[in-house]
């Protein structure tokens, strides 16, 4: 499984757009990029997944450049409730998935 | 809709005692099931996963074991707990659609285990 590198922590303010970048230089051709969100004392929650270019859903956008060696999770107009740890994962989608969670990015939203 | 249950929510056990954590999934059939452990301030570590009844794959050699006696039941056990077994234990499930799981796993509420 491709290893990922993310900033350990980030701070922002309510109403701002937050971009969290993840590096995955050894991503394989059949790997997808997936982001999870985790609040304290809860299990992670799937946010978004993509393979290339841009993916958008109701909570976030995922930008993936052509070389796929990095990806950026974009959270529009964050609120205090977006304070959480965000994990970037890279892996294939066939069969049982052995997700490898790194330390993630601890995002703190300030008023 | 699908739901996942874990119990107990919290557990304090002495070193050397046995452990049994249970996870059940409702509303889906033949899910993939997973056990993770999260140490304080760390990411999740995959312990076991199962693609069917009686089929268990271990990711980390340790004093823990897992069993899947029924399609939607996953049990994590230990005969003798160690101090290092303390952590937040999470069960998760995923579904295969046409052979693809899209990396979306659904996590339970977790069990916080403290070994003293």
JSON list of C-alpha atoms in Angstrom, two decimals:
[
{"chain": "A", "resi": 1, "resn": "UNK", "atom": "CA", "xyz": [0.00, 0.00, 0.00]},
{"chain": "A", "resi": 2, "resn": "UNK", "atom": "CA", "xyz": [1.26, 3.47, -0.90]},
{"chain": "A", "resi": 3, "resn": "UNK", "atom": "CA", "xyz": [2.46, 5.55, 2.03]},
{"chain": "A", "resi": 4, "resn": "UNK", "atom": "CA", "xyz": [0.94, 8.97, 2.59]},
{"chain": "A", "resi": 5, "resn": "UNK", "atom": "CA", "xyz": [2.31, 12.13, 4.16]},
{"chain": "A", "resi": 6, "resn": "UNK", "atom": "CA", "xyz": [0.10, 14.84, 5.64]},
{"chain": "A", "resi": 7, "resn": "UNK", "atom": "CA", "xyz": [0.68, 17.84, 7.90]},
{"chain": "A", "resi": 8, "resn": "UNK", "atom": "CA", "xyz": [0.33, 16.87, 11.53]},
{"chain": "A", "resi": 9, "resn": "UNK", "atom": "CA", "xyz": [-1.87, 19.82, 12.38]},
{"chain": "A", "resi": 10, "resn": "UNK", "atom": "CA", "xyz": [-3.60, 22.84, 10.88]},
{"chain": "A", "resi": 11, "resn": "UNK", "atom": "CA", "xyz": [-5.51, 25.79, 12.27]},
{"chain": "A", "resi": 12, "resn": "UNK", "atom": "CA", "xyz": [-8.16, 27.92, 10.62]},
{"chain": "A", "resi": 13, "resn": "UNK", "atom": "CA", "xyz": [-11.16, 30.07, 11.39]},
{"chain": "A", "resi": 14, "resn": "UNK", "atom": "CA", "xyz": [-14.87, 29.74, 10.92]},
{"chain": "A", "resi": 15, "resn": "UNK", "atom": "CA", "xyz": [-16.06, 30.63, 7.43]},
{"chain": "A", "resi": 16, "resn": "UNK", "atom": "CA", "xyz": [-12.70, 30.01, 5.79]},
{"chain": "A", "resi": 17, "resn": "UNK", "atom": "CA", "xyz": [-11.91, 27.44, 3.12]},
{"chain": "A", "resi": 18, "resn": "UNK", "atom": "CA", "xyz": [-9.45, 24.82, 4.35]},
{"chain": "A", "resi": 19, "resn": "UNK", "atom": "CA", "xyz": [-7.20, 22.80, 2.08]},
{"chain": "A", "resi": 20, "resn": "UNK", "atom": "CA", "xyz": [-5.35, 19.77, 3.42]},
{"chain": "A", "resi": 21, "resn": "UNK", "atom": "CA", "xyz": [-2.75, 18.30, 1.11]},
{"chain": "A", "resi": 22, "resn": "UNK", "atom": "CA", "xyz": [-1.58, 14.71, 1.13]},
{"chain": "A", "resi": 23, "resn": "UNK", "atom": "CA", "xyz": [1.51, 13.37, -0.63]},
{"chain": "A", "resi": 24, "resn": "UNK", "atom": "CA", "xyz": [1.52, 9.83, -2.03]},
{"chain": "A", "resi": 25, "resn": "UNK", "atom": "CA", "xyz": [4.52, 9.62, -4.35]},
{"chain": "A", "resi": 26, "resn": "UNK", "atom": "CA", "xyz": [4.34, 5.83, -4.75]},
{"chain": "A", "resi": 27, "resn": "UNK", "atom": "CA", "xyz": [0.67, 5.61, -5.70]},
{"chain": "A", "resi": 28, "resn": "UNK", "atom": "CA", "xyz": [-0.07, 2.64, -7.94]},
{"chain": "A", "resi": 29, "resn": "UNK", "atom": "CA", "xyz": [-2.08, 2.71, -11.14]},
{"chain": "A", "resi": 30, "resn": "UNK", "atom": "CA", "xyz": [-5.11, 1.02, -9.58]},
{"chain": "A", "resi": 31, "resn": "UNK", "atom": "CA", "xyz": [-5.04, 2.96, -6.30]},
{"chain": "A", "resi": 32, "resn": "UNK", "atom": "CA", "xyz": [-7.84, 5.28, -5.25]},
{"chain": "A", "resi": 33, "resn": "UNK", "atom": "CA", "xyz": [-7.45, 8.19, -2.83]},
{"chain": "A", "resi": 34, "resn": "UNK", "atom": "CA", "xyz": [-9.84, 8.25, 0.11]},
{"chain": "A", "resi": 35, "resn": "UNK", "atom": "CA", "xyz": [-10.32, 10.73, 2.95]},
{"chain": "A", "resi": 36, "resn": "UNK", "atom": "CA", "xyz": [-11.83, 10.05, 6.35]},
{"chain": "A", "resi": 37, "resn": "UNK", "atom": "CA", "xyz": [-12.81, 12.34, 9.22]},
{"chain": "A", "resi": 38, "resn": "UNK", "atom": "CA", "xyz": [-12.59, 11.34, 12.88]},
{"chain": "A", "resi": 39, "resn": "UNK", "atom": "CA", "xyz": [-14.00, 13.09, 15.92]},
{"chain": "A", "resi": 40, "resn": "UNK", "atom": "CA", "xyz": [-12.70, 12.26, 19.41]},
{"chain": "A", "resi": 41, "resn": "UNK", "atom": "CA", "xyz": [-13.91, 8.92, 20.77]},
{"chain": "A", "resi": 42, "resn": "UNK", "atom": "CA", "xyz": [-15.66, 8.06, 17.52]},
{"chain": "A", "resi": 43, "resn": "UNK", "atom": "CA", "xyz": [-14.81, 5.88, 14.56]},
{"chain": "A", "resi": 44, "resn": "UNK", "atom": "CA", "xyz": [-13.66, 7.52, 11.33]},
{"chain": "A", "resi": 45, "resn": "UNK", "atom": "CA", "xyz": [-16.26, 8.57, 8.81]},
{"chain": "A", "resi": 46, "resn": "UNK", "atom": "CA", "xyz": [-15.81, 8.36, 5.06]},
{"chain": "A", "resi": 47, "resn": "UNK", "atom": "CA", "xyz": [-15.73, 11.81, 3.43]},
{"chain": "A", "resi": 48, "resn": "UNK", "atom": "CA", "xyz": [-14.76, 11.44, -0.20]},
{"chain": "A", "resi": 49, "resn": "UNK", "atom": "CA", "xyz": [-12.89, 9.27, -2.67]},
{"chain": "A", "resi": 50, "resn": "UNK", "atom": "CA", "xyz": [-11.40, 9.91, -6.09]},
{"chain": "A", "resi": 51, "resn": "UNK", "atom": "CA", "xyz": [-9.07, 8.58, -8.75]},
{"chain": "A", "resi": 52, "resn": "UNK", "atom": "CA", "xyz": [-8.12, 11.64, -10.78]},
{"chain": "A", "resi": 53, "resn": "UNK", "atom": "CA", "xyz": [-9.04, 15.27, -11.48]},
{"chain": "A", "resi": 54, "resn": "UNK", "atom": "CA", "xyz": [-11.77, 16.61, -9.21]},
{"chain": "A", "resi": 55, "resn": "UNK", "atom": "CA", "xyz": [-14.51, 15.04, -7.16]},
{"chain": "A", "resi": 56, "resn": "UNK", "atom": "CA", "xyz": [-17.11, 17.02, -5.24]},
{"chain": "A", "resi": 57, "resn": "UNK", "atom": "CA", "xyz": [-19.85, 15.97, -2.87]},
{"chain": "A", "resi": 58, "resn": "UNK", "atom": "CA", "xyz": [-22.03, 17.76, -0.36]},
{"chain": "A", "resi": 59, "resn": "UNK", "atom": "CA", "xyz": [-19.29, 18.15, 2.23]},
{"chain": "A", "resi": 60, "resn": "UNK", "atom": "CA", "xyz": [-15.96, 18.44, 0.40]},
{"chain": "A", "resi": 61, "resn": "UNK", "atom": "CA", "xyz": [-14.00, 18.52, -2.82]},
{"chain": "A", "resi": 62, "resn": "UNK", "atom": "CA", "xyz": [-11.00, 16.42, -3.72]},
{"chain": "A", "resi": 63, "resn": "UNK", "atom": "CA", "xyz": [-8.43, 17.71, -6.18]},
{"chain": "A", "resi": 64, "resn": "UNK", "atom": "CA", "xyz": [-6.00, 15.26, -7.76]},
{"chain": "A", "resi": 65, "resn": "UNK", "atom": "CA", "xyz": [-3.35, 16.46, -10.22]},
{"chain": "A", "resi": 66, "resn": "UNK", "atom": "CA", "xyz": [-2.51, 14.55, -13.36]},
{"chain": "A", "resi": 67, "resn": "UNK", "atom": "CA", "xyz": [0.50, 12.77, -11.84]},
{"chain": "A", "resi": 68, "resn": "UNK", "atom": "CA", "xyz": [-1.64, 11.66, -8.85]},
{"chain": "A", "resi": 69, "resn": "UNK", "atom": "CA", "xyz": [1.34, 11.99, -6.50]},
{"chain": "A", "resi": 70, "resn": "UNK", "atom": "CA", "xyz": [-0.64, 14.26, -4.23]},
{"chain": "A", "resi": 71, "resn": "UNK", "atom": "CA", "xyz": [-4.21, 15.20, -3.46]},
{"chain": "A", "resi": 72, "resn": "UNK", "atom": "CA", "xyz": [-5.94, 18.08, -1.71]},
{"chain": "A", "resi": 73, "resn": "UNK", "atom": "CA", "xyz": [-9.04, 17.86, 0.41]},
{"chain": "A", "resi": 74, "resn": "UNK", "atom": "CA", "xyz": [-10.95, 21.13, 0.32]},
{"chain": "A", "resi": 75, "resn": "UNK", "atom": "CA", "xyz": [-13.51, 22.00, 2.99]},
{"chain": "A", "resi": 76, "resn": "UNK", "atom": "CA", "xyz": [-15.56, 25.05, 2.04]},
{"chain": "A", "resi": 77, "resn": "UNK", "atom": "CA", "xyz": [-16.55, 27.55, 4.72]},
{"chain": "A", "resi": 78, "resn": "UNK", "atom": "CA", "xyz": [-15.60, 25.51, 7.75]},
{"chain": "A", "resi": 79, "resn": "UNK", "atom": "CA", "xyz": [-17.37, 25.71, 11.09]},
{"chain": "A", "resi": 80, "resn": "UNK", "atom": "CA", "xyz": [-16.33, 24.78, 14.61]},
{"chain": "A", "resi": 81, "resn": "UNK", "atom": "CA", "xyz": [-17.85, 21.33, 14.08]},
{"chain": "A", "resi": 82, "resn": "UNK", "atom": "CA", "xyz": [-15.26, 20.59, 11.40]},
{"chain": "A", "resi": 83, "resn": "UNK", "atom": "CA", "xyz": [-12.60, 20.36, 14.10]},
{"chain": "A", "resi": 84, "resn": "UNK", "atom": "CA", "xyz": [-11.40, 16.77, 13.73]},
{"chain": "A", "resi": 85, "resn": "UNK", "atom": "CA", "xyz": [-8.60, 14.56, 12.51]},
{"chain": "A", "resi": 86, "resn": "UNK", "atom": "CA", "xyz": [-8.53, 14.00, 8.75]},
{"chain": "A", "resi": 87, "resn": "UNK", "atom": "CA", "xyz": [-6.91, 10.91, 7.25]},
{"chain": "A", "resi": 88, "resn": "UNK", "atom": "CA", "xyz": [-5.72, 10.44, 3.69]},
{"chain": "A", "resi": 89, "resn": "UNK", "atom": "CA", "xyz": [-5.54, 6.84, 2.50]},
{"chain": "A", "resi": 90, "resn": "UNK", "atom": "CA", "xyz": [-4.40, 5.30, -0.75]},
{"chain": "A", "resi": 91, "resn": "UNK", "atom": "CA", "xyz": [-5.25, 1.83, -1.95]},
{"chain": "A", "resi": 92, "resn": "UNK", "atom": "CA", "xyz": [-7.00, -0.37, -4.43]},
{"chain": "A", "resi": 93, "resn": "UNK", "atom": "CA", "xyz": [-10.69, -1.10, -4.36]},
{"chain": "A", "resi": 94, "resn": "UNK", "atom": "CA", "xyz": [-10.81, -4.79, -5.16]},
{"chain": "A", "resi": 95, "resn": "UNK", "atom": "CA", "xyz": [-11.63, -7.32, -2.50]},
{"chain": "A", "resi": 96, "resn": "UNK", "atom": "CA", "xyz": [-11.37, -6.78, 1.23]},
{"chain": "A", "resi": 97, "resn": "UNK", "atom": "CA", "xyz": [-9.76, -3.46, 1.93]},
{"chain": "A", "resi": 98, "resn": "UNK", "atom": "CA", "xyz": [-6.82, -3.21, 4.26]},
{"chain": "A", "resi": 99, "resn": "UNK", "atom": "CA", "xyz": [-6.93, 0.48, 4.96]},
{"chain": "A", "resi": 100, "resn": "UNK", "atom": "CA", "xyz": [-3.71, 1.94, 6.34]},
{"chain": "A", "resi": 101, "resn": "UNK", "atom": "CA", "xyz": [-4.39, 4.95, 8.52]},
{"chain": "A", "resi": 102, "resn": "UNK", "atom": "CA", "xyz": [-1.46, 7.28, 9.21]},
{"chain": "A", "resi": 103, "resn": "UNK", "atom": "CA", "xyz": [-1.46, 9.85, 11.99]},
{"chain": "A", "resi": 104, "resn": "UNK", "atom": "CA", "xyz": [-3.72, 12.16, 10.00]},
{"chain": "A", "resi": 105, "resn": "UNK", "atom": "CA", "xyz": [-4.05, 15.93, 10.16]},
{"chain": "A", "resi": 106, "resn": "UNK", "atom": "CA", "xyz": [-5.52, 17.44, 13.29]},
{"chain": "A", "resi": 107, "resn": "UNK", "atom": "CA", "xyz": [-7.60, 20.38, 12.08]},
{"chain": "A", "resi": 108, "resn": "UNK", "atom": "CA", "xyz": [-8.65, 22.98, 14.63]},
{"chain": "A", "resi": 109, "resn": "UNK", "atom": "CA", "xyz": [-11.24, 25.57, 13.69]},
{"chain": "A", "resi": 110, "resn": "UNK", "atom": "CA", "xyz": [-11.27, 28.71, 15.80]},
{"chain": "A", "resi": 111, "resn": "UNK", "atom": "CA", "xyz": [-14.15, 31.16, 16.22]},
{"chain": "B", "resi": 1, "resn": "UNK", "atom": "CA", "xyz": [-30.56, 1.01, 6.79]},
{"chain": "B", "resi": 2, "resn": "UNK", "atom": "CA", "xyz": [-27.38, -0.57, 8.05]},
{"chain": "B", "resi": 3, "resn": "UNK", "atom": "CA", "xyz": [-26.21, -0.22, 11.63]},
{"chain": "B", "resi": 4, "resn": "UNK", "atom": "CA", "xyz": [-23.20, -1.51, 13.49]},
{"chain": "B", "resi": 5, "resn": "UNK", "atom": "CA", "xyz": [-23.11, -2.23, 17.20]},
{"chain": "B", "resi": 6, "resn": "UNK", "atom": "CA", "xyz": [-20.19, -2.72, 19.54]},
{"chain": "B", "resi": 7, "resn": "UNK", "atom": "CA", "xyz": [-20.15, -3.57, 23.20]},
{"chain": "B", "resi": 8, "resn": "UNK", "atom": "CA", "xyz": [-19.18, -2.83, 25.77]},
{"chain": "B", "resi": 9, "resn": "UNK", "atom": "CA", "xyz": [-18.54, 0.87, 25.28]},
{"chain": "B", "resi": 10, "resn": "UNK", "atom": "CA", "xyz": [-15.88, 0.97, 27.99]},
{"chain": "B", "resi": 11, "resn": "UNK", "atom": "CA", "xyz": [-13.99, -1.75, 29.78]},
{"chain": "B", "resi": 12, "resn": "UNK", "atom": "CA", "xyz": [-11.37, -1.83, 32.52]},
{"chain": "B", "resi": 13, "resn": "UNK", "atom": "CA", "xyz": [-9.57, -5.12, 32.90]},
{"chain": "B", "resi": 14, "resn": "UNK", "atom": "CA", "xyz": [-6.59, -6.33, 34.94]},
{"chain": "B", "resi": 15, "resn": "UNK", "atom": "CA", "xyz": [-3.46, -7.61, 33.26]},
{"chain": "B", "resi": 16, "resn": "UNK", "atom": "CA", "xyz": [-3.73, -11.31, 32.54]},
{"chain": "B", "resi": 17, "resn": "UNK", "atom": "CA", "xyz": [-7.51, -11.38, 32.36]},
{"chain": "B", "resi": 18, "resn": "UNK", "atom": "CA", "xyz": [-9.42, -12.57, 29.27]},
{"chain": "B", "resi": 19, "resn": "UNK", "atom": "CA", "xyz": [-11.15, -10.31, 26.77]},
{"chain": "B", "resi": 20, "resn": "UNK", "atom": "CA", "xyz": [-14.17, -10.61, 24.56]},
{"chain": "B", "resi": 21, "resn": "UNK", "atom": "CA", "xyz": [-15.43, -7.71, 22.45]},
{"chain": "B", "resi": 22, "resn": "UNK", "atom": "CA", "xyz": [-18.42, -8.18, 20.21]},
{"chain": "B", "resi": 23, "resn": "UNK", "atom": "CA", "xyz": [-19.49, -6.46, 17.04]},
{"chain": "B", "resi": 24, "resn": "UNK", "atom": "CA", "xyz": [-22.68, -7.02, 15.07]},
{"chain": "B", "resi": 25, "resn": "UNK", "atom": "CA", "xyz": [-23.94, -5.52, 11.85]},
{"chain": "B", "resi": 26, "resn": "UNK", "atom": "CA", "xyz": [-27.57, -5.16, 10.83]},
{"chain": "B", "resi": 27, "resn": "UNK", "atom": "CA", "xyz": [-29.16, -4.45, 7.49]},
{"chain": "B", "resi": 28, "resn": "UNK", "atom": "CA", "xyz": [-26.62, -6.02, 5.18]},
{"chain": "B", "resi": 29, "resn": "UNK", "atom": "CA", "xyz": [-25.51, -9.48, 4.16]},
{"chain": "B", "resi": 30, "resn": "UNK", "atom": "CA", "xyz": [-22.05, -10.94, 3.76]},
{"chain": "B", "resi": 31, "resn": "UNK", "atom": "CA", "xyz": [-20.17, -7.81, 4.80]},
{"chain": "B", "resi": 32, "resn": "UNK", "atom": "CA", "xyz": [-16.42, -7.59, 5.10]},
{"chain": "B", "resi": 33, "resn": "UNK", "atom": "CA", "xyz": [-15.65, -7.07, 8.78]},
{"chain": "B", "resi": 34, "resn": "UNK", "atom": "CA", "xyz": [-12.65, -5.43, 10.40]},
{"chain": "B", "resi": 35, "resn": "UNK", "atom": "CA", "xyz": [-11.13, -4.89, 13.84]},
{"chain": "B", "resi": 36, "resn": "UNK", "atom": "CA", "xyz": [-8.90, -1.86, 14.41]},
{"chain": "B", "resi": 37, "resn": "UNK", "atom": "CA", "xyz": [-7.08, -0.56, 17.45]},
{"chain": "B", "resi": 38, "resn": "UNK", "atom": "CA", "xyz": [-6.21, 3.06, 18.07]},
{"chain": "B", "resi": 39, "resn": "UNK", "atom": "CA", "xyz": [-3.70, 4.04, 20.72]},
{"chain": "B", "resi": 40, "resn": "UNK", "atom": "CA", "xyz": [-4.05, 7.48, 22.26]},
{"chain": "B", "resi": 41, "resn": "UNK", "atom": "CA", "xyz": [-3.17, 10.20, 19.76]},
{"chain": "B", "resi": 42, "resn": "UNK", "atom": "CA", "xyz": [-2.34, 7.73, 17.01]},
{"chain": "B", "resi": 43, "resn": "UNK", "atom": "CA", "xyz": [-3.85, 6.49, 13.78]},
{"chain": "B", "resi": 44, "resn": "UNK", "atom": "CA", "xyz": [-5.79, 3.26, 13.43]},
{"chain": "B", "resi": 45, "resn": "UNK", "atom": "CA", "xyz": [-4.03, -0.07, 13.25]},
{"chain": "B", "resi": 46, "resn": "UNK", "atom": "CA", "xyz": [-5.78, -2.87, 11.41]},
{"chain": "B", "resi": 47, "resn": "UNK", "atom": "CA", "xyz": [-5.81, -6.04, 13.53]},
{"chain": "B", "resi": 48, "resn": "UNK", "atom": "CA", "xyz": [-8.04, -8.49, 11.68]},
{"chain": "B", "resi": 49, "resn": "UNK", "atom": "CA", "xyz": [-10.38, -8.62, 8.73]},
{"chain": "B", "resi": 50, "resn": "UNK", "atom": "CA", "xyz": [-12.87, -11.20, 7.53]},
{"chain": "B", "resi": 51, "resn": "UNK", "atom": "CA", "xyz": [-14.52, -11.76, 4.17]},
{"chain": "B", "resi": 52, "resn": "UNK", "atom": "CA", "xyz": [-16.86, -14.50, 5.37]},
{"chain": "B", "resi": 53, "resn": "UNK", "atom": "CA", "xyz": [-17.90, -16.84, 8.19]},
{"chain": "B", "resi": 54, "resn": "UNK", "atom": "CA", "xyz": [-14.87, -18.53, 9.67]},
{"chain": "B", "resi": 55, "resn": "UNK", "atom": "CA", "xyz": [-12.46, -16.62, 7.40]},
{"chain": "B", "resi": 56, "resn": "UNK", "atom": "CA", "xyz": [-10.08, -14.47, 9.43]},
{"chain": "B", "resi": 57, "resn": "UNK", "atom": "CA", "xyz": [-6.93, -12.71, 8.29]},
{"chain": "B", "resi": 58, "resn": "UNK", "atom": "CA", "xyz": [-4.52, -11.37, 10.87]},
{"chain": "B", "resi": 59, "resn": "UNK", "atom": "CA", "xyz": [-2.52, -8.27, 10.15]},
{"chain": "B", "resi": 60, "resn": "UNK", "atom": "CA", "xyz": [-0.52, -7.94, 13.34]},
{"chain": "B", "resi": 61, "resn": "UNK", "atom": "CA", "xyz": [0.90, -10.89, 15.32]},
{"chain": "B", "resi": 62, "resn": "UNK", "atom": "CA", "xyz": [-0.09, -10.45, 18.96]},
{"chain": "B", "resi": 63, "resn": "UNK", "atom": "CA", "xyz": [-2.00, -12.05, 21.78]},
{"chain": "B", "resi": 64, "resn": "UNK", "atom": "CA", "xyz": [-5.36, -11.19, 20.25]},
{"chain": "B", "resi": 65, "resn": "UNK", "atom": "CA", "xyz": [-7.58, -13.38, 18.11]},
{"chain": "B", "resi": 66, "resn": "UNK", "atom": "CA", "xyz": [-10.76, -12.88, 16.15]},
{"chain": "B", "resi": 67, "resn": "UNK", "atom": "CA", "xyz": [-13.66, -15.09, 15.19]},
{"chain": "B", "resi": 68, "resn": "UNK", "atom": "CA", "xyz": [-16.68, -14.78, 12.96]},
{"chain": "B", "resi": 69, "resn": "UNK", "atom": "CA", "xyz": [-19.25, -17.34, 14.09]},
{"chain": "B", "resi": 70, "resn": "UNK", "atom": "CA", "xyz": [-22.08, -15.77, 12.12]},
{"chain": "B", "resi": 71, "resn": "UNK", "atom": "CA", "xyz": [-22.30, -13.69, 8.96]},
{"chain": "B", "resi": 72, "resn": "UNK", "atom": "CA", "xyz": [-22.78, -10.41, 10.77]},
{"chain": "B", "resi": 73, "resn": "UNK", "atom": "CA", "xyz": [-20.97, -11.10, 14.03]},
{"chain": "B", "resi": 74, "resn": "UNK", "atom": "CA", "xyz": [-17.30, -10.43, 14.69]},
{"chain": "B", "resi": 75, "resn": "UNK", "atom": "CA", "xyz": [-15.62, -11.14, 18.01]},
{"chain": "B", "resi": 76, "resn": "UNK", "atom": "CA", "xyz": [-12.22, -9.99, 19.28]},
{"chain": "B", "resi": 77, "resn": "UNK", "atom": "CA", "xyz": [-10.69, -12.06, 22.05]},
{"chain": "B", "resi": 78, "resn": "UNK", "atom": "CA", "xyz": [-7.66, -12.50, 24.21]},
{"chain": "B", "resi": 79, "resn": "UNK", "atom": "CA", "xyz": [-6.78, -15.16, 26.73]},
{"chain": "B", "resi": 80, "resn": "UNK", "atom": "CA", "xyz": [-4.46, -12.89, 28.73]},
{"chain": "B", "resi": 81, "resn": "UNK", "atom": "CA", "xyz": [-4.45, -9.14, 28.38]},
{"chain": "B", "resi": 82, "resn": "UNK", "atom": "CA", "xyz": [-1.25, -7.10, 28.41]},
{"chain": "B", "resi": 83, "resn": "UNK", "atom": "CA", "xyz": [-0.83, -3.47, 29.42]},
{"chain": "B", "resi": 84, "resn": "UNK", "atom": "CA", "xyz": [-0.07, -2.69, 25.77]},
{"chain": "B", "resi": 85, "resn": "UNK", "atom": "CA", "xyz": [-3.54, -3.92, 24.77]},
{"chain": "B", "resi": 86, "resn": "UNK", "atom": "CA", "xyz": [-5.09, -0.73, 26.13]},
{"chain": "B", "resi": 87, "resn": "UNK", "atom": "CA", "xyz": [-6.67, 1.39, 23.44]},
{"chain": "B", "resi": 88, "resn": "UNK", "atom": "CA", "xyz": [-9.77, 2.25, 21.48]},
{"chain": "B", "resi": 89, "resn": "UNK", "atom": "CA", "xyz": [-11.07, -0.77, 19.58]},
{"chain": "B", "resi": 90, "resn": "UNK", "atom": "CA", "xyz": [-13.15, -0.17, 16.51]},
{"chain": "B", "resi": 91, "resn": "UNK", "atom": "CA", "xyz": [-15.14, -2.59, 14.41]},
{"chain": "B", "resi": 92, "resn": "UNK", "atom": "CA", "xyz": [-15.99, -1.71, 10.84]},
{"chain": "B", "resi": 93, "resn": "UNK", "atom": "CA", "xyz": [-17.77, -3.20, 7.88]},
{"chain": "B", "resi": 94, "resn": "UNK", "atom": "CA", "xyz": [-17.71, -2.72, 4.14]},
{"chain": "B", "resi": 95, "resn": "UNK", "atom": "CA", "xyz": [-19.58, -4.19, 1.24]},
{"chain": "B", "resi": 96, "resn": "UNK", "atom": "CA", "xyz": [-18.37, -5.50, -2.07]},
{"chain": "B", "resi": 97, "resn": "UNK", "atom": "CA", "xyz": [-20.27, -4.38, -5.15]},
{"chain": "B", "resi": 98, "resn": "UNK", "atom": "CA", "xyz": [-19.21, -6.15, -8.28]},
{"chain": "B", "resi": 99, "resn": "UNK", "atom": "CA", "xyz": [-15.89, -6.98, -6.63]},
{"chain": "B", "resi": 100, "resn": "UNK", "atom": "CA", "xyz": [-15.14, -3.37, -5.68]},
{"chain": "B", "resi": 101, "resn": "UNK", "atom": "CA", "xyz": [-15.44, -1.90, -2.18]},
{"chain": "B", "resi": 102, "resn": "UNK", "atom": "CA", "xyz": [-14.51, 1.69, -2.97]},
{"chain": "B", "resi": 103, "resn": "UNK", "atom": "CA", "xyz": [-12.56, 1.92, 0.30]},
{"chain": "B", "resi": 104, "resn": "UNK", "atom": "CA", "xyz": [-15.66, 3.00, 2.21]},
{"chain": "B", "resi": 105, "resn": "UNK", "atom": "CA", "xyz": [-15.79, 1.40, 5.60]},
{"chain": "B", "resi": 106, "resn": "UNK", "atom": "CA", "xyz": [-18.44, 2.07, 8.21]},
{"chain": "B", "resi": 107, "resn": "UNK", "atom": "CA", "xyz": [-17.23, 2.16, 11.78]},
{"chain": "B", "resi": 108, "resn": "UNK", "atom": "CA", "xyz": [-18.93, 1.26, 15.01]},
{"chain": "B", "resi": 109, "resn": "UNK", "atom": "CA", "xyz": [-18.97, 3.40, 18.17]},
{"chain": "B", "resi": 110, "resn": "UNK", "atom": "CA", "xyz": [-15.88, 1.68, 19.57]},
{"chain": "B", "resi": 111, "resn": "UNK", "atom": "CA", "xyz": [-14.82, 0.15, 22.87]},
{"chain": "B", "resi": 112, "resn": "UNK", "atom": "CA", "xyz": [-12.35, 1.93, 25.08]},
{"chain": "B", "resi": 113, "resn": "UNK", "atom": "CA", "xyz": [-10.26, -0.70, 26.84]},
{"chain": "B", "resi": 114, "resn": "UNK", "atom": "CA", "xyz": [-8.01, 0.10, 29.78]},
{"chain": "B", "resi": 115, "resn": "UNK", "atom": "CA", "xyz": [-5.75, -2.64, 31.05]},
{"chain": "B", "resi": 116, "resn": "UNK", "atom": "CA", "xyz": [-4.39, -2.01, 34.54]}
]
